[in-house]
Coordinates of C-alpha atoms in Angstrom, one line a residue:
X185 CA 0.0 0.0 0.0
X186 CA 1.0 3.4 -0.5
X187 CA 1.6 5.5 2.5
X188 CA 0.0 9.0 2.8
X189 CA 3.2 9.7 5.3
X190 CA 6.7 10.2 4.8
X191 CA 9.4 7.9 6.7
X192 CA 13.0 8.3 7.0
X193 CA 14.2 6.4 4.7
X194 CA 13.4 9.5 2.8
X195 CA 11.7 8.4 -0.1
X196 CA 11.1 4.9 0.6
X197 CA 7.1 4.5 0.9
X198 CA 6.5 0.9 2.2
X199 CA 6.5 -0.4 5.5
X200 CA 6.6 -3.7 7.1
X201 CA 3.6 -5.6 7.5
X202 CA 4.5 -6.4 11.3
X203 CA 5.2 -3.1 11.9
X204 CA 1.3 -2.4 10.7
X205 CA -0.1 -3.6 14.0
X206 CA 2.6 -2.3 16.5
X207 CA 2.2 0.7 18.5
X208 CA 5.2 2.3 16.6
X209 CA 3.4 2.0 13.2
X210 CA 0.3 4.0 15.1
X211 CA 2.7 6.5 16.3
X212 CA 4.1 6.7 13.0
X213 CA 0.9 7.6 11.4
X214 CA 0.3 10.4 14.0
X215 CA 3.4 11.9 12.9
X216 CA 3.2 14.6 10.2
X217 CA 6.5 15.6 8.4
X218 CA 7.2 18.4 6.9
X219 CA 5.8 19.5 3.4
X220 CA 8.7 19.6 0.9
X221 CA 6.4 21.9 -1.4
X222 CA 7.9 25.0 -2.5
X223 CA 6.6 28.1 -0.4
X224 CA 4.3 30.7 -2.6
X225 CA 2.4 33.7 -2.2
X226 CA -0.1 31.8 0.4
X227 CA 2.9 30.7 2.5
X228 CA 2.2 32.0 6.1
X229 CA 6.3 33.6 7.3
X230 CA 5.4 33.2 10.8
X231 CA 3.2 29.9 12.8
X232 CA -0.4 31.6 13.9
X233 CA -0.5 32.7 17.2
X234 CA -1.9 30.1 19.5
X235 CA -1.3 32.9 22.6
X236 CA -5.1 34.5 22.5
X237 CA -3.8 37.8 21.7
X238 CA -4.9 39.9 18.3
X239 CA -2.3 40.8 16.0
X240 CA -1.4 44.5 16.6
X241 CA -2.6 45.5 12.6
X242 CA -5.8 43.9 13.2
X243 CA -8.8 46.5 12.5
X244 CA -10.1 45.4 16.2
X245 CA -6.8 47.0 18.4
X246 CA -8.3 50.6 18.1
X247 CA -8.7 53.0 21.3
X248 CA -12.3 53.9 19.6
X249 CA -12.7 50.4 21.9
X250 CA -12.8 52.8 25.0
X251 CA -15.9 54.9 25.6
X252 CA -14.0 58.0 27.1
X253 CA -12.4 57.9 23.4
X254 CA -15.3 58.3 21.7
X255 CA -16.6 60.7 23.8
X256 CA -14.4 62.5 23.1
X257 CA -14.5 62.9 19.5
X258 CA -18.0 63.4 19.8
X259 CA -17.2 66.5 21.8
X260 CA -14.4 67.4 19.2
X261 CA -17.4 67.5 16.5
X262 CA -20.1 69.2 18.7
X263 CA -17.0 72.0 19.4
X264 CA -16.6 72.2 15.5
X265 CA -20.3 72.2 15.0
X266 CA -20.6 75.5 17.6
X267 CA -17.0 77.1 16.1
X268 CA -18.6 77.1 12.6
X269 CA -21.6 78.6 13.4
X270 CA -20.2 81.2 15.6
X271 CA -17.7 81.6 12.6
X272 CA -20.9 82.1 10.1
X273 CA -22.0 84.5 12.2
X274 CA -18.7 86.2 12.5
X275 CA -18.8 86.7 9.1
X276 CA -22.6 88.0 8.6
X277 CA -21.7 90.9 11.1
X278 CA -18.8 92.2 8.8
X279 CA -21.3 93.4 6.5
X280 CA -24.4 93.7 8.7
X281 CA -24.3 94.0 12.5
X282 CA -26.6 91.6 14.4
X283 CA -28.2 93.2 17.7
X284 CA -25.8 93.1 20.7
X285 CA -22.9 91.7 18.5
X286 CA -21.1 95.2 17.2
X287 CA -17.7 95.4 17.9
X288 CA -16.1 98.8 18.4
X289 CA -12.9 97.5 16.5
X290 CA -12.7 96.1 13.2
X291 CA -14.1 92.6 14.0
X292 CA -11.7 91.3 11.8
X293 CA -9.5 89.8 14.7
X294 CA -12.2 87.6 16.3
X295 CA -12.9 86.4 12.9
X296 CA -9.1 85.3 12.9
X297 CA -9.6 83.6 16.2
X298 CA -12.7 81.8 15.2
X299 CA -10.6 80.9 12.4
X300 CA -8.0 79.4 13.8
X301 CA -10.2 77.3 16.3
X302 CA -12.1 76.0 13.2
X303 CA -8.8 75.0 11.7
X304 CA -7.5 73.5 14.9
X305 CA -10.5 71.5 15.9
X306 CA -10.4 69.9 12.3
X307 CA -7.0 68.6 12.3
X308 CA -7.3 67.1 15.3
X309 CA -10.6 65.2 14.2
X310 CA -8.6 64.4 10.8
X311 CA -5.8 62.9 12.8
X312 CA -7.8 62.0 15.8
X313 CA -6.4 57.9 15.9
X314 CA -2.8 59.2 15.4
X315 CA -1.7 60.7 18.7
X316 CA 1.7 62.2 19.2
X317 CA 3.9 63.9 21.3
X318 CA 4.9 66.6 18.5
X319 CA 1.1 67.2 18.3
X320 CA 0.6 68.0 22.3
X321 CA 3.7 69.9 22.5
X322 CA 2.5 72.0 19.6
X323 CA -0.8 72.4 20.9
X324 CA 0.7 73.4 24.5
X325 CA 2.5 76.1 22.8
X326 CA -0.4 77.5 21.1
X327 CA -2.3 77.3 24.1
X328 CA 0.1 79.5 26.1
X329 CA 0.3 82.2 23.0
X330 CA -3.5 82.0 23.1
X331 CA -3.5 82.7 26.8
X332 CA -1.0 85.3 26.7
X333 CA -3.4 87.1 23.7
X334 CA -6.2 86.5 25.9
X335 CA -4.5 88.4 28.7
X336 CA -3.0 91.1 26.7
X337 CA -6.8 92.2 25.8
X338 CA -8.0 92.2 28.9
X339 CA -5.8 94.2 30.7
X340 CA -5.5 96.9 28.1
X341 CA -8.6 99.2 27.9
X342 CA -9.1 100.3 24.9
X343 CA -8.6 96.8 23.0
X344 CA -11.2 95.2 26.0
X345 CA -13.3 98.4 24.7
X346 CA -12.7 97.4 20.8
X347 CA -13.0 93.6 21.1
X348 CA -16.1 93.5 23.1
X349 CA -17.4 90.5 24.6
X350 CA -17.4 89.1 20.9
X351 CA -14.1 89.2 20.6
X352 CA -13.0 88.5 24.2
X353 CA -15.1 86.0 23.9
X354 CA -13.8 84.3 20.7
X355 CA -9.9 84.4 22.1
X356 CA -11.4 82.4 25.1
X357 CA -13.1 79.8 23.0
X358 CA -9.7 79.4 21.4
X359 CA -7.8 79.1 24.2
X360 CA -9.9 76.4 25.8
X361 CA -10.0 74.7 22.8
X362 CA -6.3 74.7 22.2
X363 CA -5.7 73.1 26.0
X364 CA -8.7 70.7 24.7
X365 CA -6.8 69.2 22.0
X366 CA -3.9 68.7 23.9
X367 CA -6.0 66.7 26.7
X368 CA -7.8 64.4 23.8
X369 CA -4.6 63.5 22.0
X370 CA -3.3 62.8 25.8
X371 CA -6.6 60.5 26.4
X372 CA -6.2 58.8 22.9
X373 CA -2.4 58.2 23.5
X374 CA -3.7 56.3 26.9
X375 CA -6.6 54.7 25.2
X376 CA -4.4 53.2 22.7
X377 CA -1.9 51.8 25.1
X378 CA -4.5 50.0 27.0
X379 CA -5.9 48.7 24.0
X380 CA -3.0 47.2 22.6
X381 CA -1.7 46.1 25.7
X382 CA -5.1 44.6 26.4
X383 CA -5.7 42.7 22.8
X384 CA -2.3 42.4 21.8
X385 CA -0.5 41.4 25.0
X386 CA 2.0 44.4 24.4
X387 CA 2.4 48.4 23.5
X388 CA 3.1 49.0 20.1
X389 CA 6.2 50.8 19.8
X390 CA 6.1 50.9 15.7
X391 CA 4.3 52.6 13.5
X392 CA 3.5 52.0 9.6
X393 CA 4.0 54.5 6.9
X394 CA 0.4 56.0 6.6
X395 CA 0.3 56.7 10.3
X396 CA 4.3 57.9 10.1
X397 CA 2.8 60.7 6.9
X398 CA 0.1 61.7 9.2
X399 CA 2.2 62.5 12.0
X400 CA 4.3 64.6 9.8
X401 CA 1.2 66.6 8.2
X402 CA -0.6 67.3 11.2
X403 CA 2.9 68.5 12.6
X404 CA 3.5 70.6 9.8
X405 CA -0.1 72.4 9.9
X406 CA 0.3 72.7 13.9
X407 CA 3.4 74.7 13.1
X408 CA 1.7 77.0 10.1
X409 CA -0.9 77.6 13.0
X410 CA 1.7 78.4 15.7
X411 CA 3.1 80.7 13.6
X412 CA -0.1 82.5 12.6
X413 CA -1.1 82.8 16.5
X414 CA 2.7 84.2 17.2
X415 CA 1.5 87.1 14.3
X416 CA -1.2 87.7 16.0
X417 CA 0.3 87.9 19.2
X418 CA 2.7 90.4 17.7
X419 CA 0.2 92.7 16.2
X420 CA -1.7 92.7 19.8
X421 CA 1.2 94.4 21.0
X422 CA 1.9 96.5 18.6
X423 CA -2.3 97.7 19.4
X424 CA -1.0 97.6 22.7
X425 CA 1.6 100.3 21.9
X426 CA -0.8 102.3 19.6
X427 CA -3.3 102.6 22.5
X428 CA -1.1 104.3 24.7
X429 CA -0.9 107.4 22.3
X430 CA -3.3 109.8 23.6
X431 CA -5.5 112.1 21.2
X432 CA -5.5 115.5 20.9
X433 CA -9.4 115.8 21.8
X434 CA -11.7 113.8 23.7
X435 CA -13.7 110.7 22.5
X436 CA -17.5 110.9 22.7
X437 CA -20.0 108.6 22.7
X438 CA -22.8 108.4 20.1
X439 CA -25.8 106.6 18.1
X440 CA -27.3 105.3 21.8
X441 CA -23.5 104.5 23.4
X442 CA -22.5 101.9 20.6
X443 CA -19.6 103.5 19.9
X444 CA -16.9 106.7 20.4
X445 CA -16.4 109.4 17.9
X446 CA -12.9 111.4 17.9
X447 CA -13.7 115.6 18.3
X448 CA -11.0 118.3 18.8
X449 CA -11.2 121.8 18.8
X450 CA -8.5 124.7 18.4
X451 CA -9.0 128.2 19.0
X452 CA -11.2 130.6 20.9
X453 CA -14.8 131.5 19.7
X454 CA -14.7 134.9 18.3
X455 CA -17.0 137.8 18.3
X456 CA -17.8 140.3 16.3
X457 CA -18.7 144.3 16.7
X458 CA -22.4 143.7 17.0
X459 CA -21.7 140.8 19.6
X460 CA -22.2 138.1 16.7
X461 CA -20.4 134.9 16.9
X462 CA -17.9 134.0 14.2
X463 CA -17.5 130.9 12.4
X464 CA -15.9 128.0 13.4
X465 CA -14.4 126.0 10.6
X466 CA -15.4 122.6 10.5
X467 CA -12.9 120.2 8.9
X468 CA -13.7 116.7 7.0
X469 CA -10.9 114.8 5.8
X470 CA -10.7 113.0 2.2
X471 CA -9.4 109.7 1.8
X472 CA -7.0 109.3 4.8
X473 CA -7.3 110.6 8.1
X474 CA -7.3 114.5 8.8
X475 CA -4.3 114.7 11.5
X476 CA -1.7 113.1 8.6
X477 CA -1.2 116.0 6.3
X478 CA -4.7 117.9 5.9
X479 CA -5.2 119.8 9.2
X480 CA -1.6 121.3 8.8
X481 CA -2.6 123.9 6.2
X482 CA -5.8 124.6 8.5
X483 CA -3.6 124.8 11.2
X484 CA -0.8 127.4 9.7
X485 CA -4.2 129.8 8.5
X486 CA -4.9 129.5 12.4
X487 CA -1.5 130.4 13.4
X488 CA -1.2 133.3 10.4
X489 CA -4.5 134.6 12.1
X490 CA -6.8 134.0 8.7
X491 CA -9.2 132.0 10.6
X492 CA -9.8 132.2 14.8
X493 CA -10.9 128.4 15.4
X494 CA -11.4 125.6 13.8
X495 CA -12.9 121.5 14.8
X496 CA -12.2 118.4 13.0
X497 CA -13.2 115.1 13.7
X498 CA -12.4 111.2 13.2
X499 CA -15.5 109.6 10.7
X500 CA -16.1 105.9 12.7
X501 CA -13.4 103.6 11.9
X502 CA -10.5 106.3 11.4
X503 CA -7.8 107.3 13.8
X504 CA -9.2 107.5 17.2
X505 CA -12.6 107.0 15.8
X506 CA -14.3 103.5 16.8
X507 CA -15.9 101.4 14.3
X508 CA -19.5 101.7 13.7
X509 CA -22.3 99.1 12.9
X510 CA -22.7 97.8 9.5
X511 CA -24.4 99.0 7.3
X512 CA -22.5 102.5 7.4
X513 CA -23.6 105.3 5.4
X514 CA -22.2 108.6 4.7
X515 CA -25.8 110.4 6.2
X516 CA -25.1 108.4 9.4
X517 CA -21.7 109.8 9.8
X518 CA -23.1 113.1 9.5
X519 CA -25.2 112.0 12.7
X520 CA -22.9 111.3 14.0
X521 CA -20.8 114.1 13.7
X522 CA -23.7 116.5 14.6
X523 CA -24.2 114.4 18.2
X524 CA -20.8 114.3 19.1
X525 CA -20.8 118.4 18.3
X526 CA -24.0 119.1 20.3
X527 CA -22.0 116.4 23.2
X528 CA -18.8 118.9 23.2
X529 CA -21.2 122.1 23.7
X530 CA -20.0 123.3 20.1
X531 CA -22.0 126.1 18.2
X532 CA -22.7 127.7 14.8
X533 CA -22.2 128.5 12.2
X534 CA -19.6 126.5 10.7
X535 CA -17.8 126.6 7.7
X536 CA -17.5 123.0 6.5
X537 CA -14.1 122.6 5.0
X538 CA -13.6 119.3 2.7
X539 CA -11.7 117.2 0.6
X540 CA -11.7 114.1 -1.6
X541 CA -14.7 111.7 -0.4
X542 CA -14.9 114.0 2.6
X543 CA -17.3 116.6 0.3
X544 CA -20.4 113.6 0.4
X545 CA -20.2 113.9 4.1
X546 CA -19.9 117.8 4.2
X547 CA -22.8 118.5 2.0
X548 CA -24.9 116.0 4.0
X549 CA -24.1 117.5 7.2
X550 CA -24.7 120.8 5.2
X551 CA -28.5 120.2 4.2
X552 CA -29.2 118.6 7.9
X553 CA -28.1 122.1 9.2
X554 CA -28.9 124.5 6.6
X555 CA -29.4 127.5 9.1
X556 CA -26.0 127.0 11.0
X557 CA -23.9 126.8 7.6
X558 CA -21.6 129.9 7.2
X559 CA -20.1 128.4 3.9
X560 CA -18.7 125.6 1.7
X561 CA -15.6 124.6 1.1
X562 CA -14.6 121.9 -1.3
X563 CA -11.0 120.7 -2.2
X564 CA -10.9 118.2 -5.1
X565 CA -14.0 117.1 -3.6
X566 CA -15.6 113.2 -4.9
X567 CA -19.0 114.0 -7.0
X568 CA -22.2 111.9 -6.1
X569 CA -22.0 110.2 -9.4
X570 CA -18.7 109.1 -9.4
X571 CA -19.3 107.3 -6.2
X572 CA -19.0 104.2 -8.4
X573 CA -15.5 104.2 -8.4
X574 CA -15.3 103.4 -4.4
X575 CA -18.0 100.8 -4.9
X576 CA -17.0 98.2 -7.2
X577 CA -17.4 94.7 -6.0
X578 CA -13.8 94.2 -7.6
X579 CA -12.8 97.1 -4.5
X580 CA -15.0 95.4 -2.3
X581 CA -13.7 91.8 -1.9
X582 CA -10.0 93.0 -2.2
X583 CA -10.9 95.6 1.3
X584 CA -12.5 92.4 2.5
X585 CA -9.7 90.6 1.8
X586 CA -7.0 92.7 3.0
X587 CA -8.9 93.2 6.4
X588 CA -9.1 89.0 7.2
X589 CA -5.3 88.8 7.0
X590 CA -5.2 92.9 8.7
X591 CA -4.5 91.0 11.9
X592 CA -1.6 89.2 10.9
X593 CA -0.2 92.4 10.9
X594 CA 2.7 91.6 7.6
X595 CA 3.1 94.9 6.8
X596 CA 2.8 96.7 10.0
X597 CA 5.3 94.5 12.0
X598 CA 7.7 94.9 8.8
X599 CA 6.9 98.8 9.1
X600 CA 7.7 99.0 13.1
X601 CA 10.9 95.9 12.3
X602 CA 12.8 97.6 9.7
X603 CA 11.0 100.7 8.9
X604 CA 10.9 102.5 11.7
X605 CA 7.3 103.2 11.8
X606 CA 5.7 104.6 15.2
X607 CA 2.8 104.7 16.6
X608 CA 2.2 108.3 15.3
X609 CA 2.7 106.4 11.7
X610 CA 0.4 103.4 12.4
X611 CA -2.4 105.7 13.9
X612 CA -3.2 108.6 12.1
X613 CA 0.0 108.9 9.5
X614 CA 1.6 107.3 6.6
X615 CA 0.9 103.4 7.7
X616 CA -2.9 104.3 9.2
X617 CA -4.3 102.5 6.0
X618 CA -2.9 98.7 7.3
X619 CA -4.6 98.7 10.2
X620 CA -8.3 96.8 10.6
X621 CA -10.5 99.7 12.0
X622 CA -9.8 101.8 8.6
X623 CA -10.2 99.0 6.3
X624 CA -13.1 97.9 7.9
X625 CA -14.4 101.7 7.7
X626 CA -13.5 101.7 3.8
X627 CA -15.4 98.3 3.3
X628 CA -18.3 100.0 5.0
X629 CA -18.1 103.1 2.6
X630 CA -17.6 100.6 -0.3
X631 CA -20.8 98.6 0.5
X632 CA -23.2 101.7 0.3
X633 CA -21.4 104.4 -1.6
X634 CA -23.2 104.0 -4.7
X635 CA -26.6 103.2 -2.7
X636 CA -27.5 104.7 0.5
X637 CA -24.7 107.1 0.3
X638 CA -25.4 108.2 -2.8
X639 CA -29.2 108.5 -2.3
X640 CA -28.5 110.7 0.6
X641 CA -26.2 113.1 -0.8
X642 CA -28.9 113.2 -3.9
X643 CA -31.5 114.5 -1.4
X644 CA -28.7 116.7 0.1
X645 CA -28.4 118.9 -3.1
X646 CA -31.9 119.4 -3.3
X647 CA -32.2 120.6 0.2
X648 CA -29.1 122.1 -0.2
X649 CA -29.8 126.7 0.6
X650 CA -29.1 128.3 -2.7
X651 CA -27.9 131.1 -1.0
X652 CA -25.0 129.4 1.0
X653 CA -21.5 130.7 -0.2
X654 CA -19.1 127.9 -2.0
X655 CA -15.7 127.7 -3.3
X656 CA -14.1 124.7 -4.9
X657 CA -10.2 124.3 -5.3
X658 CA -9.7 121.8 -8.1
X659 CA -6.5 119.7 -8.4
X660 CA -4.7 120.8 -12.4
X661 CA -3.5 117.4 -12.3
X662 CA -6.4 115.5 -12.1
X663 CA -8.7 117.7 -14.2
X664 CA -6.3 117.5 -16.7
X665 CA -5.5 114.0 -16.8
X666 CA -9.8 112.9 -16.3
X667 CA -12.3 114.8 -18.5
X668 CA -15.0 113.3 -16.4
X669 CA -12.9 114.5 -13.1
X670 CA -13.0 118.1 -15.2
X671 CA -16.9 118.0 -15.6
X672 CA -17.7 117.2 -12.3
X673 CA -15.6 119.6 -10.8
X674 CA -17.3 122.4 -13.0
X675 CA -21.2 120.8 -11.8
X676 CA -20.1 121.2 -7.8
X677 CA -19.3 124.8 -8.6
X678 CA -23.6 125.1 -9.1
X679 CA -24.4 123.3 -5.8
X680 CA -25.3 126.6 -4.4
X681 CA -25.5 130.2 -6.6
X682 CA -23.3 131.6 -4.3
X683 CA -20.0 131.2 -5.7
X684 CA -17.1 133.0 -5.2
X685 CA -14.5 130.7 -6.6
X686 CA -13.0 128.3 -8.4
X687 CA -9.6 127.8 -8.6
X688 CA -7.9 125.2 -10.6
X689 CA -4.5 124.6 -9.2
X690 CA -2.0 124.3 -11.8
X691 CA 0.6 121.0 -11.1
X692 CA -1.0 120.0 -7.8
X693 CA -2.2 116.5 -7.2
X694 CA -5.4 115.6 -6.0
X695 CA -4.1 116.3 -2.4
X696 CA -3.5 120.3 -3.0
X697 CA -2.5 121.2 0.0
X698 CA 1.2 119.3 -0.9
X699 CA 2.3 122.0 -2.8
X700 CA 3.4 125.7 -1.5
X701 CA 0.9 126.9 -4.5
X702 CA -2.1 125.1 -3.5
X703 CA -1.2 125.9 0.0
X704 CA -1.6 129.7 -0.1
X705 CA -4.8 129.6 -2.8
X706 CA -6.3 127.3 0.0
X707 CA -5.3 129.6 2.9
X708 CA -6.4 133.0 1.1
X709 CA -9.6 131.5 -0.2
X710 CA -10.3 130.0 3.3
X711 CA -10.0 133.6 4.8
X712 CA -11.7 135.1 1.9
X713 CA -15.2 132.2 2.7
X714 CA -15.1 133.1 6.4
X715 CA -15.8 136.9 6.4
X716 CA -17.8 136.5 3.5

C-alpha cells in the first residue's frame, strides 16, 4: 500500500507488515513531516498565534474600543459644530451687525480667532487615531500664546473696549479649545496603550508608513498655526503700543453709546462788533485721516491769524474714531458728527471745509443744518455720481480681503521691524491704512457708496440753501489728466449760486494742500469764505 506519510528512509514508501499492528506504526501515522512543497504567495512567514492575543494590525486594536475615546470625539465634532456657526455669524456681522454683537474694532481679529479654532478642531478630528507627542507639545504652545493674547486684551482698555465680549469671547473659545486638544490627544495616547496592551499582549512601539505621513502633516499644519497665533500675538502688541498714544481731543459717545467718535477743537470763539459769533471751521478729511497731512494747512491759517478756530473730527473707523455698525452710510456719519458736536457744547455756524470723499459727508451735514452753515468749502471734492468708483465689487472683496489677513499684521510689524514706523505712523499717518479699524471703515463706505450714500447726498443737493457761499479748489492734475474729473468739478461749482470761486491749481495732485501753490490759494480763499 501506498503511505500518505513520509518515513525516514526518505523516499522509501512501504513499511513492514509487522510493523502495521505495533504501536510504533500508530505513532508513525500520527506523525506529520514536513511539506517539501515550494513556499508561494499563500505561505504564512510566521506559525499563527496560539497565545489569544490579536495581531497589533488587526482593525479590532483601536482606542475607539474605549468609551471616554469616543466621547471624546463626539465633543471634538459638537465643538466644531458651535465654532462654525459662531464663525458664520462672524462673518454676517462684517457686512451687517446683528443686535448686541457690534464690535467697536474692526471685527476682523475675532474672525481670525474663530478661524483658527475651526482649523485647529479639524485637524485634530482628521488625525484623531494618530496621537503624538509633536502634536501635544505644539498644541501646548499654542495654548500658552492663546492665553498670553487672551491676557494682553483684557488688561488693556481700549482693546477690551474694541473687542467687546465678541471678541473677548472668541480668544477664550480658542484658548480652551487649544488646551482641549492637547488633553484628547493625551486620552487617545492612553486609550491606545490600553488597547493594545489589552488585545495584543503588548504596547506597540512601531508605526506604519500612513500613520508615520500623518504625524508629519498634522505637525507641519500645527506649526503653520503656531506661527499664525505668534503674528497675532505680535500685532496685539503693537495695538497695545498704539493705544497708549493719547488724542488730541476727547472721545465721545454716540448713536445710543454703541460706539466713540474722535472731536478736537483749536482756538477761541470769536466775536464780532455787533456781539455776533464768528465761524468755526469745520474740517472733513478725504481719503486718509485729517491729522496726517490735511489739518496742517488749516492749522498754519490759524497760526497766520486767517481764521480764529477751527474743529475736526475722526469719521467711525478712522484714527481715534471706533468702528461703527454695519451697514455705514455717509448720512449716518453726519449724525454722528452732529451728536458728538452738540455732546462737546459746540456752536454755529460752521464753515465746513472738505476734501476728496470727505465733500459727500460735508454736503450732507450741510442740508441737515442749513441754518447753522456759514459756507462751503470743497478741495478736489468726490462728486455723487462718481461714487462708483469706491464701490466696485472688484474694491470690495480685495478691502474684505485685506482686512481677514489685517490682523496678521505683515506689513505693520515689517513697518515697526525695519522701517521705523511709530505709533504716530500706524495711527493717524503714513501706515494708518494697514490697520483693521480703517479697512473695515473703507469696506463700510464701499458697501453703500453708490446706494444709500449716494441716495443721501442726492437728497442733500436738493435741500441744499441756494444762498449758502461755495468755493471749490480743483486739483490741475487731475482735471487735466480725467475729462470726467473736469466736468464734475465744473457741476459742484452750481451746488449753491453763491460762488465766489474756483480755482484750478496748476501741477497740484489731488491732495492740494502738498504743494506751497495750493497751499496759499487754500489759505487766502479759506480767509476770503469766512468773512464772507
Amino acid at each position: 500500500m501506498v503511505s500518505l506519510w513520509g518515513t525516514k528512509n526518505g523516499g522509501e514508501d512501504h513499511i513492514d507488515g509487522d510493523d502495521a499492528g505495533t504501536p510504533d506504526g500508530d505513532e508513525s501515522r500520527s506523525t506529520r513531516q514536513p511539506d517539501h512543497r515550494g513556499a508561494d504567495e499563500r505561505t504564512q512567514l510566521l506559525p499563527p498565534r496560539n497565545d489569544g492575543f490579536l495581531d497589533p494590525d488587526d482593525p479590532a486594536v483601536t482606542p475607539y474600543n474605549l468609551w471616554s475615546v469616543r466621547a471624546l470625539r463626539y465633543f471634538s465634532v459638537l465643538f466644531l459644530m458651535i465654532t462654525f456657526l459662531w464663525w458664520v455669524l462672524l462673518l454676517v456681522s462684517i457686512f451687517v451687525s446683528p443686535p448686541m454683537m457690534h464690535s467697536r474694532g474692526s471685527g476682523f481679529f475675532d474672525f481670525s480667532y474663530t478661524t483658527l479654532t475651526a482649523g485647529n478642531l479639524l485637524i485634530a478630528l482628521l488625525f484623531f487615531s494618530t496621537p503624538s507627542k509633536a502634536m501635544r507639545i505644539s498644541g501646548l504652545i499654542m495654548g500658552v500664546l492663546l492665553l498670553i493674547d487672551m491676557i494682553i486684551i483684557v488688561s488693556v482698555q481700549r482693546l477690551r473696549s474694541e473687542e467687546g465680549w465678541v471678541g473677548i469671547s472668541s480668544v477664550v473659545w480658542a484658548t480652551l479649545i487649544a488646551l482641549y486638544n492637547v488633553l484628547t490627544d493625551r486620552v487617545v495616547t492612553w486609550g491606545k496603550k490600553e488597547e493594545e496592551e489589552r488585545l495584543t499582549g503588548r504596547r506597540e512601539s512601531r508605526r506604519t508608513l500612513r500613520e508615520w505621513c500623518a504625524v508629519l502633516t498634522a505637525t507641519v499644519i500645527m506649526i503653520v498655526l503656531i506661527i499664525v497665533v505668534v503674528l497675532l500675538t505680535a500685532t496685539l502688541i503693537l495695538r497695545s503700543r498704539d493705544a497708549s498714544l493719547k488724542p488730541p481731543g476727547k472721545r465721545y459717545y454716540v448713536d445710543g453709546d454703541k460706539y466713540k467718535v474722535h472731536l478736537a477743537c483749536i482756538g477761541n470763539v470769536s466775536y464780532d462788533a455787533d456781539g455776533k459769533r464768528g465761524p468755526t471751521v469745520l474740517v472733513e478729511a478725504g481719503e486718509n485721516p485729517v491729522e496726517g497731512s490735511f489739518e496742517n494747512w488749516i492749522y498754519d491759517s490759524y497760526q497766520n491769524g486767517t481764521i480764529d478756530r477751527y474743529c475736526y473730527w475722526d469719521r467711525p473707523g478712522i484714527a481715534w474714531s471706533d468702528n461703527a455698525p454695519s451697514p455705514h452710510s455717509a448720512g449716518m456719519s453726519a449724525d454722528a458728527l452732529s451728536e458728538a458736536l452738540a455732546l462737546a457744547g459746540e456752536q454755529s455756524p460752521w464753515v465746513l471745509v472738505s476734501a476728496g470723499v470727505g465733500g459727500i459727508y460735508s454736503r450732507i451735514f450741510s442740508s441737515r443744518h442749513a441754518r447753522d452753515i456759514h459756507g462751503i468749502f470743497l478741495v478736489d471734492s468726490l462728486h455723487e455720481d462718481l461714487l462708483y468708483r469706491i464701490s466696485s465689487p472688484g474694491a470690495g472683496f480685495m478691502l474684505w480681503a485685506r482686512g481677514i489677513i489685517s490682523p496678521l499684521g505683515l506689513d505693520r510689524l515689517a513697518g515697526a521691524l525695519f522701517n521705523g514706523r511709530t505709533r504716530e505712523d500706524r495711527v493717524y499717518g503714513s501706515s494708518a491704512y494697514q490697520g483693521g479699524k480703517f479697512i473695515k471703515s473703507k469696506l463700510q463706505e464701499n458697501l453703500v457708496a453708490n446706494s444709500l450714500s449716494k441716495s443721501e447726498v442726492s437728497q442733500a443737493k436738493n435741500i441744499q440753501s441756494e444762498k449758502t457761499p461755495l468755493v471749490v479748489i480743483s486739483s490741475g492734475i487731475e482735471v487735466r489728466r480725467d475729462n470726467e474729473w473736469e466736468r464734475k468739478q465744473e457741476d459742484l461749482t452750481k451746488i449753491t449760486n453763491n460762488l465766489l470761486a474756483w480755482d484750478v491749481v496748476n501741477g497740484a495732485p489731488h491732495e492740494v494742500w502738498r504743494t506751497f501753490t495750493g497751499r496759499t490759494i487754500l489759505e487766502k480763499r479759506l480767509g476770503e469764505l469766512v468773512h464772507a
